[in-house]
Coordinates of C-alpha atoms in Angstrom, one line a residue:
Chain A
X1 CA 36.6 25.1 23.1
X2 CA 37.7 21.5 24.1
X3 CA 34.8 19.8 23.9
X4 CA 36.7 16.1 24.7
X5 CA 37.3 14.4 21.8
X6 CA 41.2 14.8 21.4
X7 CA 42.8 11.8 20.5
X8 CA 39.7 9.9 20.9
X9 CA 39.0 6.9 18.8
X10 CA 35.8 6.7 16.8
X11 CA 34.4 4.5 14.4
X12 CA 32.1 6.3 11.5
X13 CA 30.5 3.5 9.4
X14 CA 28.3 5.2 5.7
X15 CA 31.2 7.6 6.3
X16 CA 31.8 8.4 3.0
X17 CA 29.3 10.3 1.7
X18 CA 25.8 12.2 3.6
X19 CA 25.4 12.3 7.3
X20 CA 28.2 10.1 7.7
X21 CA 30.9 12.0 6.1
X22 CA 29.5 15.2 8.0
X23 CA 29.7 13.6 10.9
X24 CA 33.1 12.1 10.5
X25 CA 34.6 15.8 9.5
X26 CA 32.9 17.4 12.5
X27 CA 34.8 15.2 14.7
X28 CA 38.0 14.8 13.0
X29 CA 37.7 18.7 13.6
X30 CA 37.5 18.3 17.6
X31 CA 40.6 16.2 16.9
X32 CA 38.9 12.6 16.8
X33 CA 41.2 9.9 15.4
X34 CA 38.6 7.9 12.9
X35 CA 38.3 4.3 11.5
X36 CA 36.4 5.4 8.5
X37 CA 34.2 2.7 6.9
X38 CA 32.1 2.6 3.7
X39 CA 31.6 0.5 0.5
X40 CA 33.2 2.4 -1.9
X41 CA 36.9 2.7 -2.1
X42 CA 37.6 5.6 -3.8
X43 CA 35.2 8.4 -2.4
X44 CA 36.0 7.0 1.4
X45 CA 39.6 7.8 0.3
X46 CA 38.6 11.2 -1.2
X47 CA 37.0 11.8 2.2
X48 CA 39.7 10.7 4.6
X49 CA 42.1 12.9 2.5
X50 CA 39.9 16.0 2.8
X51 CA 39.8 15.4 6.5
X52 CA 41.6 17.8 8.9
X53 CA 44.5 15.3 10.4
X54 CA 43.8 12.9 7.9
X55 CA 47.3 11.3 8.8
X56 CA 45.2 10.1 12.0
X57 CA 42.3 8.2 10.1
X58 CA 42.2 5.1 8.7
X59 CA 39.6 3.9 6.2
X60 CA 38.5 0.6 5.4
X61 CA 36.7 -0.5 2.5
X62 CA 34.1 -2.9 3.5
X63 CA 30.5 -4.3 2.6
X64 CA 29.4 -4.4 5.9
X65 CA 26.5 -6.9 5.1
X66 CA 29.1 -9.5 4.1
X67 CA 30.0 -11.6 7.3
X68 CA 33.8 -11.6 6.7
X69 CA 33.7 -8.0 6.0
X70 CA 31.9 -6.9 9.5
X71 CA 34.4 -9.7 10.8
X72 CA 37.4 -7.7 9.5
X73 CA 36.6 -4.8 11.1
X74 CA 36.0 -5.7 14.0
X75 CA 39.2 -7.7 14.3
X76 CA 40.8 -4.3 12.9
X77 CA 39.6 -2.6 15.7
X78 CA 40.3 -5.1 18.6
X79 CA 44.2 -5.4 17.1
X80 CA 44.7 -1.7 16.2
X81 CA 43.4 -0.5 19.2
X82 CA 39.6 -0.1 20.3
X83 CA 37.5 2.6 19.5
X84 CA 36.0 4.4 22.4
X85 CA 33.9 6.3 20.2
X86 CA 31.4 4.3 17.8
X87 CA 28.8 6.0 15.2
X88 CA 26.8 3.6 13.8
X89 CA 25.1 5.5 10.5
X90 CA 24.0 2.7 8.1
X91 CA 20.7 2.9 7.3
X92 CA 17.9 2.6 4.4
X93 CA 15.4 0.5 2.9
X94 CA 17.8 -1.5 0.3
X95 CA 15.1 -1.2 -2.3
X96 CA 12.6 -3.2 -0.3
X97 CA 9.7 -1.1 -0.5
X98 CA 6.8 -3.5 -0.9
X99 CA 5.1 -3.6 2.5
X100 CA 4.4 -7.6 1.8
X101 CA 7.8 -8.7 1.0
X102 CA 8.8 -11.6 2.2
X103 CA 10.2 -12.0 6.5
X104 CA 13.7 -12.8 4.3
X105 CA 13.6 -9.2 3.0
X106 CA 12.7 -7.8 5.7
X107 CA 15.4 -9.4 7.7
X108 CA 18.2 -8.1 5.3
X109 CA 16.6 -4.4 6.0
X110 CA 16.3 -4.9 9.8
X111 CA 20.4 -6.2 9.8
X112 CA 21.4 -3.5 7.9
X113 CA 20.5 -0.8 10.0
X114 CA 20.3 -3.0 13.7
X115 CA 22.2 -6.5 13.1
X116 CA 25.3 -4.6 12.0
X117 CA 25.4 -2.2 14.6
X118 CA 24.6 -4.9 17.4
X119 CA 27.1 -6.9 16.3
X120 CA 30.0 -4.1 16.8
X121 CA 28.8 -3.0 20.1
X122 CA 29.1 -6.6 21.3
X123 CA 32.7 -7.1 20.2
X124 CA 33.4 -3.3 21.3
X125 CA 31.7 -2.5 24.1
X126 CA 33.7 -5.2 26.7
X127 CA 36.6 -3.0 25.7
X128 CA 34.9 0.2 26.0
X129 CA 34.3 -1.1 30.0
X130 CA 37.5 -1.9 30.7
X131 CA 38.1 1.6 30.1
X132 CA 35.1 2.9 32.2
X133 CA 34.0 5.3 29.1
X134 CA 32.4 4.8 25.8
X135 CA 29.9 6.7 23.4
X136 CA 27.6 4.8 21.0
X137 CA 25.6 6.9 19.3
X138 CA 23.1 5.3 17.0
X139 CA 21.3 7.6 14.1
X140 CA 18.2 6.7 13.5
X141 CA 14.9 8.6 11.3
X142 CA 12.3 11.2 11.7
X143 CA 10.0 8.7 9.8
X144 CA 9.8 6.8 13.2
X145 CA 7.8 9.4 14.6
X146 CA 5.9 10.1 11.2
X147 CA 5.7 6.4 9.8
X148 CA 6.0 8.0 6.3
X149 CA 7.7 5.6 4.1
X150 CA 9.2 2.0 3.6
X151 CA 7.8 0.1 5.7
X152 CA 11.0 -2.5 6.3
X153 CA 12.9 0.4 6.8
X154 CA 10.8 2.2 9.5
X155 CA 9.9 -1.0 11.3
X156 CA 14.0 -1.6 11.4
X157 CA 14.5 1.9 13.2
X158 CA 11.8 1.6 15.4
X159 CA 13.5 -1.4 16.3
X160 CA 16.9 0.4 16.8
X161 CA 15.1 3.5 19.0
X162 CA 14.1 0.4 21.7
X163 CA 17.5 -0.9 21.0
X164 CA 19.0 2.1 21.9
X165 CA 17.0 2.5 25.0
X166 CA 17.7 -1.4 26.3
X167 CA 21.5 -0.9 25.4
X168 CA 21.6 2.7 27.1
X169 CA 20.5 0.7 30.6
X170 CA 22.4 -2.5 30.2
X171 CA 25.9 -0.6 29.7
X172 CA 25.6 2.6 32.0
X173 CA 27.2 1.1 34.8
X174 CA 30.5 1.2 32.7
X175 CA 30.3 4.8 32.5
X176 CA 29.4 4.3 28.1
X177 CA 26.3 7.0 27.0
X178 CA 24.5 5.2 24.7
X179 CA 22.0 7.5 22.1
X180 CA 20.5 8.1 19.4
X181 CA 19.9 11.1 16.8
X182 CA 16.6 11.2 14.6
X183 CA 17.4 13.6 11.6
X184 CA 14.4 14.6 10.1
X185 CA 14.9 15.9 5.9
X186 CA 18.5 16.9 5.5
X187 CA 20.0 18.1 1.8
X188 CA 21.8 15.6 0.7
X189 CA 22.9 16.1 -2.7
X190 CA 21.7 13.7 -5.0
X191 CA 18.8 12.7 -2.9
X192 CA 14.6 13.2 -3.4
X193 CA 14.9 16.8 -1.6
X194 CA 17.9 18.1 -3.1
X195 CA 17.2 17.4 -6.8
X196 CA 13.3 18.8 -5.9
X197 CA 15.0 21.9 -5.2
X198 CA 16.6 22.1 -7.9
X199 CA 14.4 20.4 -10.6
X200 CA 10.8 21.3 -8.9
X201 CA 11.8 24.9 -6.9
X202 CA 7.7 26.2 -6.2
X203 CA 7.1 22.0 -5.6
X204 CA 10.2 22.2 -3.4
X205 CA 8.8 25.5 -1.8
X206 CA 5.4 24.1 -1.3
X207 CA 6.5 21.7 0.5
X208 CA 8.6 23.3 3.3
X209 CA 5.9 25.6 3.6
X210 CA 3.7 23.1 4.5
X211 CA 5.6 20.2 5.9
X212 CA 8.9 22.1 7.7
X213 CA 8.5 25.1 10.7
X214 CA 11.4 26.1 9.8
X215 CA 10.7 26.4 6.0
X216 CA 13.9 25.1 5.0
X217 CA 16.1 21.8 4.5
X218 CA 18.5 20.6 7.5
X219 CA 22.1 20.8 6.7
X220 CA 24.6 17.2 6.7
X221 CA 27.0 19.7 9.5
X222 CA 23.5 20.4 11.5
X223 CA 23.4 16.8 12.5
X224 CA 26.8 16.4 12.4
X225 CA 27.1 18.9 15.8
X226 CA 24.2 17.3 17.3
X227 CA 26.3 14.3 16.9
X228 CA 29.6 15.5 18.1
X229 CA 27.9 16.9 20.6
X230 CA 26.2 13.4 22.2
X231 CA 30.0 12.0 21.8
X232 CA 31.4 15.0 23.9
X233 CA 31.7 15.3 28.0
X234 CA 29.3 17.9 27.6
X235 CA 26.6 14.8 27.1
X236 CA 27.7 12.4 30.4
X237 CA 24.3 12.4 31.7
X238 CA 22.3 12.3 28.1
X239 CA 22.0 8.1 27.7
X240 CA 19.1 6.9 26.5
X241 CA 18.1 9.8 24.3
X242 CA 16.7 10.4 21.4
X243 CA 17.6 13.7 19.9
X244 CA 15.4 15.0 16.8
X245 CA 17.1 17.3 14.5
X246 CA 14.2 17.8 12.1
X247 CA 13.7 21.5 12.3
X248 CA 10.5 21.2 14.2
X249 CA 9.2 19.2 11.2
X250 CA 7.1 16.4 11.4
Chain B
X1 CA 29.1 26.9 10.4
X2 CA 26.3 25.0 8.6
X3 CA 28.4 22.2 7.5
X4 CA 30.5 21.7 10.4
X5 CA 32.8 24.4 10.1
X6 CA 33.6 26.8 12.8
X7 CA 33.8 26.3 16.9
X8 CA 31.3 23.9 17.7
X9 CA 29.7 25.5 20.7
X10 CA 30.6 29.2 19.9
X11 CA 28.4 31.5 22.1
X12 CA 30.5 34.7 22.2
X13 CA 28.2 36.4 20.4
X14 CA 25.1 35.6 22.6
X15 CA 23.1 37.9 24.7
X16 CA 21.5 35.8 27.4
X17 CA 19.1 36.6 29.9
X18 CA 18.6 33.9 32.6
X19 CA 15.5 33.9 35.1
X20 CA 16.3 32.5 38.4
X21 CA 19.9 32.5 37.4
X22 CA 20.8 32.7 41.2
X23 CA 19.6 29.2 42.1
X24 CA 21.7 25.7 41.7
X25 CA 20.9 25.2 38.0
X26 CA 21.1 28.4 36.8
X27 CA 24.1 29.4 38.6
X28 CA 25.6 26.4 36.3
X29 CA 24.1 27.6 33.4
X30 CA 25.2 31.5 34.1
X31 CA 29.0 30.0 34.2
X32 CA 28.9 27.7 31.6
X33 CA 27.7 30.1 29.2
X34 CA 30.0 33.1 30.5
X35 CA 33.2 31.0 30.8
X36 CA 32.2 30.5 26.8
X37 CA 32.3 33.9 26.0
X38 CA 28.5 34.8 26.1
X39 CA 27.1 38.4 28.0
X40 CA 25.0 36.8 30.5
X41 CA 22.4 38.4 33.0
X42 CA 20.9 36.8 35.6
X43 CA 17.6 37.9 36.8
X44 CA 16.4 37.2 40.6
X45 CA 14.5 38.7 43.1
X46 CA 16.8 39.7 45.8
X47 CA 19.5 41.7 44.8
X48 CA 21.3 40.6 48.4
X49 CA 21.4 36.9 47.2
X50 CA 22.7 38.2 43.8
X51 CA 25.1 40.4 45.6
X52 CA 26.7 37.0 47.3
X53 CA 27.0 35.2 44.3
X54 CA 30.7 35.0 42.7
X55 CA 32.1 37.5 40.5
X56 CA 32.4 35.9 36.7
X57 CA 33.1 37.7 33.6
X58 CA 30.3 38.3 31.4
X59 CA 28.0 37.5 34.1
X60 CA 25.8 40.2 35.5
X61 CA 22.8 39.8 38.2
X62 CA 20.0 41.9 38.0
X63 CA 17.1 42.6 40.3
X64 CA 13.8 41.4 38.9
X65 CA 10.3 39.9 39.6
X66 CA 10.1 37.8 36.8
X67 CA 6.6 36.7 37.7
X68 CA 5.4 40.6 36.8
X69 CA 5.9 41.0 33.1
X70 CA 6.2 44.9 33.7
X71 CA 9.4 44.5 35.5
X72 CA 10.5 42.0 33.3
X73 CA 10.0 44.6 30.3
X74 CA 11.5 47.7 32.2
X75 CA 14.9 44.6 32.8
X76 CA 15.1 43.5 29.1
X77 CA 15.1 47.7 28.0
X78 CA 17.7 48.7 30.6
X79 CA 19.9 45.0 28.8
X80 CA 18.7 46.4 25.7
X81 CA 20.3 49.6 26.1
X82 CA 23.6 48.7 27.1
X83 CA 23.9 45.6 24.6
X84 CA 21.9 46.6 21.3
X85 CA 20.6 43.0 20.9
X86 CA 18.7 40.1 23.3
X87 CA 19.0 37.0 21.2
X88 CA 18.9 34.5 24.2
X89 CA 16.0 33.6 26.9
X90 CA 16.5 30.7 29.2
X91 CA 13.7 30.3 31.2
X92 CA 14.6 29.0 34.6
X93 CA 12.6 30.5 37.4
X94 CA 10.6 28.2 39.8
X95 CA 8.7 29.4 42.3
X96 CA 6.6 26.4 44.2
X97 CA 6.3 24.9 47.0
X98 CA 6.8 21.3 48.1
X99 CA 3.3 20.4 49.8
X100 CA 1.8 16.9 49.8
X101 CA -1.0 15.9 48.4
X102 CA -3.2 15.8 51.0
X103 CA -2.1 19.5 52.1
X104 CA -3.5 20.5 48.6
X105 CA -6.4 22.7 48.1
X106 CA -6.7 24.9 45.4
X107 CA -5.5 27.5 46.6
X108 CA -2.8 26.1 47.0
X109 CA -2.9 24.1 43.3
X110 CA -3.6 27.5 41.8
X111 CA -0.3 28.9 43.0
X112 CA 2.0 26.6 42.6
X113 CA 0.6 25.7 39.0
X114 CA 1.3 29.1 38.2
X115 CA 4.5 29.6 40.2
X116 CA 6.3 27.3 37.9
X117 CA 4.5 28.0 34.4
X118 CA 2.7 31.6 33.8
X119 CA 6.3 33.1 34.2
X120 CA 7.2 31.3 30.9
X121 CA 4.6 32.3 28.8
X122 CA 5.0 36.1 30.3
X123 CA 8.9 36.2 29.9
X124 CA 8.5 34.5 26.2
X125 CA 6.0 36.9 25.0
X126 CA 7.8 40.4 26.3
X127 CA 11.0 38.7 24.8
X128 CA 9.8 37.6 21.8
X129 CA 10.0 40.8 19.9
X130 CA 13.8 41.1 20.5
X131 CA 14.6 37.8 20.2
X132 CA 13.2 37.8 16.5
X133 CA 14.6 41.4 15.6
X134 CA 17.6 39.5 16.6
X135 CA 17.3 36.9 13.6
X136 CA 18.4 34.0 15.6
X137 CA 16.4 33.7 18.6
X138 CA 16.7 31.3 20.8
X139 CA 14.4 30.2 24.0
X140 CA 15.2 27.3 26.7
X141 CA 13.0 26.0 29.0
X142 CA 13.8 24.7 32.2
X143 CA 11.3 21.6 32.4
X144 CA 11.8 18.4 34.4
X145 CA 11.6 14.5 33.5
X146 CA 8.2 14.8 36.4
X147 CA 7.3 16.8 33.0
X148 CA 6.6 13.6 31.3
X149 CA 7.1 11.2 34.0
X150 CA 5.3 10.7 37.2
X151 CA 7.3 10.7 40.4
X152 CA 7.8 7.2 41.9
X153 CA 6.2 7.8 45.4
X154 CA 8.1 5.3 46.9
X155 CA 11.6 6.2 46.7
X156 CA 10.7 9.5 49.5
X157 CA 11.0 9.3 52.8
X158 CA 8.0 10.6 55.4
X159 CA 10.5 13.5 55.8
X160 CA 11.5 14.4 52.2
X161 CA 8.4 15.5 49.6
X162 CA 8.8 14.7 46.4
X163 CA 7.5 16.8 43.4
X164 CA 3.9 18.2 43.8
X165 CA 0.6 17.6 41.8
X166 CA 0.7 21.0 40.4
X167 CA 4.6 20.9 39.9
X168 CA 4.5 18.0 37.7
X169 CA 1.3 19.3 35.9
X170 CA 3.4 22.9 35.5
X171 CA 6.1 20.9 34.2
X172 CA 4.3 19.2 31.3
X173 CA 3.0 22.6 30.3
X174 CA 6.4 24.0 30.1
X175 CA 7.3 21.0 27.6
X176 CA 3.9 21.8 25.4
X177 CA 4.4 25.5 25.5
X178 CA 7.9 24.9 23.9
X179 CA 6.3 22.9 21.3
X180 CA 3.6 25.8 20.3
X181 CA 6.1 28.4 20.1
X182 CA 8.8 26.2 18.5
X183 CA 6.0 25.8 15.3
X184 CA 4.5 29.3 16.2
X185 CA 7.7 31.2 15.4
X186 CA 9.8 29.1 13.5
X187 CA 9.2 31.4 10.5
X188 CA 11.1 33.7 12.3
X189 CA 14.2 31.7 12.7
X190 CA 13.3 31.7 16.6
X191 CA 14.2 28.0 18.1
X192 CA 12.4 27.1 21.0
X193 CA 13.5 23.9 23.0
X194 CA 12.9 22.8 26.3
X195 CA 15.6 20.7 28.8
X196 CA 14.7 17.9 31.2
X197 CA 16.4 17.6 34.3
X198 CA 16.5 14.0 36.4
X199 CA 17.5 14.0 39.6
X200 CA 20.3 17.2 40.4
X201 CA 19.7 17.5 44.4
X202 CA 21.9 20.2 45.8
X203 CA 25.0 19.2 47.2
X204 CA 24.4 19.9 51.2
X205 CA 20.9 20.1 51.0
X206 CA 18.3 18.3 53.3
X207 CA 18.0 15.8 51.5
X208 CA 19.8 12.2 52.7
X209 CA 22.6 10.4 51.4
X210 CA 20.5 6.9 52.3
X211 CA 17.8 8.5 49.9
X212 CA 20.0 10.0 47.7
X213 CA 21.7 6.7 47.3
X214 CA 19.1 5.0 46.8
X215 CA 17.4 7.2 44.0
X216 CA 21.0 6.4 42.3
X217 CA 20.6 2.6 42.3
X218 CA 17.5 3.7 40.1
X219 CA 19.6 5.7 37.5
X220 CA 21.5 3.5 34.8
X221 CA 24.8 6.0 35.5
X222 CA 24.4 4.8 38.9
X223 CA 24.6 8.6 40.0
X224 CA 22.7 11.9 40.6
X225 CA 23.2 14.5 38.1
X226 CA 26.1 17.5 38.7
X227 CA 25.3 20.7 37.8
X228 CA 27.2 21.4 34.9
X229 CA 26.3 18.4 33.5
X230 CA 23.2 20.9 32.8
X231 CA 25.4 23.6 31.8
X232 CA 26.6 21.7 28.5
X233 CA 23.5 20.4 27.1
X234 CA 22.2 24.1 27.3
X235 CA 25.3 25.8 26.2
X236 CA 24.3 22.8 23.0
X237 CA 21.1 24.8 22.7
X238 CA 22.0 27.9 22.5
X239 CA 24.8 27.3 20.1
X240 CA 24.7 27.1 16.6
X241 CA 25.8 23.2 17.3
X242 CA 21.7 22.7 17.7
X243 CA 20.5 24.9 14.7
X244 CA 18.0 22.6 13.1
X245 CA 16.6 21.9 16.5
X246 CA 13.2 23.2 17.6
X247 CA 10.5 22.0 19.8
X248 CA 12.5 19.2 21.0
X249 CA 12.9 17.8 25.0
X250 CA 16.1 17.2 25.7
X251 CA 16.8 15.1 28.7
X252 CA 19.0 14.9 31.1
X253 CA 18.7 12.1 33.5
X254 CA 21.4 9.1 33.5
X255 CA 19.0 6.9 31.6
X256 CA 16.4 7.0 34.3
X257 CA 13.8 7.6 32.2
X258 CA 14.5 4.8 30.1
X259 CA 13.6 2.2 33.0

């Protein structure tokens, strides 16, 4: 089934590993062309080569939270041809986990997983309305609706979920479906959950039983469709949302 | 399928049953989810309505009061029978009238209350034993954004009535009943999620284009909804596409919900 994405363009940023590198297979597999970005040259090479059509990706290796870095890629993508598609997947606390660190801190959390994003959409998104179509699709965390965690780090998404919202109303007009996906505990491997499985099984057990409905882990492909789906035609009417893929967890 | 692989929104493997699958919405969903493979049956009251409705592979009306759960049953055996397996509900089925407020007594409250809601819980809880023999149950509810949302009153007309008390109280108890089941019976591997319609009048019905108009200078798409933009966003919840999914509200509305 042609769900739309042929030949589009579509930036995955964090694409090399996690939720991003799910994300950018899914739609290199509805025959997406990608700009694939992440820090680390060799494993975002390892995953552009493992991608289906990976003659039709290109992959950048940038720090994002370096100024002439986010400034490269966005002049990449206004001279190479503009993305009509743009995931934005960076996200985390950057080891600020004190809940009194200082507004500096907090700022470098908040621009890594808003200020970078923001500052692509308003270089894309005059492009995207010349064309009359776009899809921003923004992901975002469970913990905003549990507040479990850093607290630089929730604050920052709750920030992006009203972003999301304002940017979803400013750019409908031009025909762009702005949205957001709030993945709830997904295996990463590597990550708390993951090794808890492996290292802690009856822990691990224990706590799907009491935390998940559906008792188990959500998969990197199970948000991956939720976000190929939100980037497809099938989605035209959905901006402004706020989809949860957390297993009915909370 | 888990990690991506595999047709994104596969559904030919589905056996759906639709209530109310005759009316604007559901005729959308009926044909999205046949023209993707999926046995579909659509369940209305009149058989002559059904009879009038076009001819689409995979699709098959049936006669049925969904509001009496013994009919329902005697429906979902004869399905049973010819297709081994029910692994699909998508509740649908409204039944309520328009009346103003001021027309309301509770008589009237009572019925339409119950017009739009009891039928959910009836048709979940005569399904639910096939839909978890099945393995990988699935329910939708039909809600609405008045589900979560009050209607703005003054957007209607004198002529045109806008959703009821006991509509949008019905509403909100379709969107909390999808939560209960979704954590009720996720053990089972039974996903339970409800969709939110906006504004998706008819095309043709009584309703004005100055009105309609002007209820799309309130949506950020600038539009009303079309029906199949419904269609996909359920054929998403049906599909293995939304397998971590449960309990959630997805809506459909342009953005206008996000005013």
């Amino acid at each position: 089934m042609d769900i739309g994405l042929k030949g589009k363009k579509a930036l995955v940023t964090g694409a090399s590993r996690g939720i991003g590198r799910g994300i950018a297979r899914v739609l290199a597999q509805e025959g997406a062309e990608l700009i694939l970005v992440a820090r680390d040259e060799a494993r975002l090479e390892e995953a552009k080569k493992n991608l289906p059509g990976a003659g039709n990706h290109s992959a950048l290796a940038l720090d994002l939270m370096k100024p002439d870095h986010l400034q490269k890629l966005v002049g990449f993508m206004e001279t190479r041809g503009s993305p009509e598609i743009l995931v934005h997947n960076l996200g985390g606390s950057l080891g600020v986990t004190d809940p009194f660190a200082s507004a500096e801190e907090w700022s470098k959390v908040w621009h890594f997983n808003l200020g970078i994003g923001h500052e692509i959409n308003r270089k894309i998104v005059p492009l995207m309305a010349s064309k009359k179509w776009g899809r921003i699709i923004h992901v975002s965390t469970l913990a905003t609706q549990t507040h479990e965690g850093n607290p630089a780090y929730i604050a920052a998404k709750c920030a992006l979920n009203g972003y999301v919202k304002c940017l979803a109303r400013e750019v409908a007009r031009h025909n762009i479906v702005v949205a957001a996906v709030s993945p709830g505990i997904i295996r990463i491997e590597g990550r708390y959950f993951a090794n808890l499985e492996k290292e802690k099984p009856e822990e691990f057990s224990a706590y799907l039983k009491n935390h998940l409905p559906m008792m188990r882990l959500g998969e990197v492909g199970e948000v991956a469709n939720v976000v190929a789906f939100l980037c497809s035609e099938k989605a035209s009417f959905m901006t402004g949302s706020n989809v949860s893929v957390d297993g009915g967890g909370r | 399928m888990k990690n991506g692989i595999g047709p994104l929104f596969d559904v030919s493997d589905r056996v759906v049953v639709i209530t109310g699958g005759g009316g604007y919405l559901g005729q959308a969903i009926c044909e999205t989810l046949a023209g993707q493979g999926a046995r579909v049956y659509s369940l209305r009251r009149s058989v002559s309505v059904s009879r009038n409705s076009p001819s689409i592979a995979g699709l098959t009306h049936l006669p049925c009061d969904v509001r009496q759960p013994k009919d329902f049953a005697k429906t979902l055996e004869k399905i049973l029978k010819k297709e081994k397996k029910i692994d699909t509900l998508i509740n649908n089925a409204n039944d309520t009238q328009r009346e103003r407020w001021e027309e309301l007594n509770l008589k009237k409250w009572r019925d339409g209350f119950r017009g739009s809601l009891d039928h959910y819980f009836s048709c979940a809880q005569v399904a639910l034993p096939y839909l978890v023999k099945s393995g990988s149950g699935v329910i939708v509810n039909v809600a609405s954004i008045f589900g979560f949302l009050a209607p703005d009153q003054r957007v209607y007309p004198r002529d045109i009535r806008g959703p009821t008390a006991h509509h949008a109280a019905a509403k909100a108890g379709i969107i909390q009943l999808t939560r209960y089941l979704a954590v009720k019976f996720a053990s089972c591997n039974l996903r339970v999620n409800s969709i939110s319609p906006g504004w998706f009048p008819k095309p043709g019905s009584r309703e004005r284009p100055a009105y309609l108009r002007r209820i799309a200078e309130k949506i950020p798409l600038q539009r009303i909804g079309r029906a199949p933009e419904i269609g996909g966003p359920v054929l998403f919840l049906v599909s293995r596409a939304s397998e971590y999914m449960t309990g959630q509200n997805l809506v459909v509305d342009g953005g206008y919900s996000t005013w």
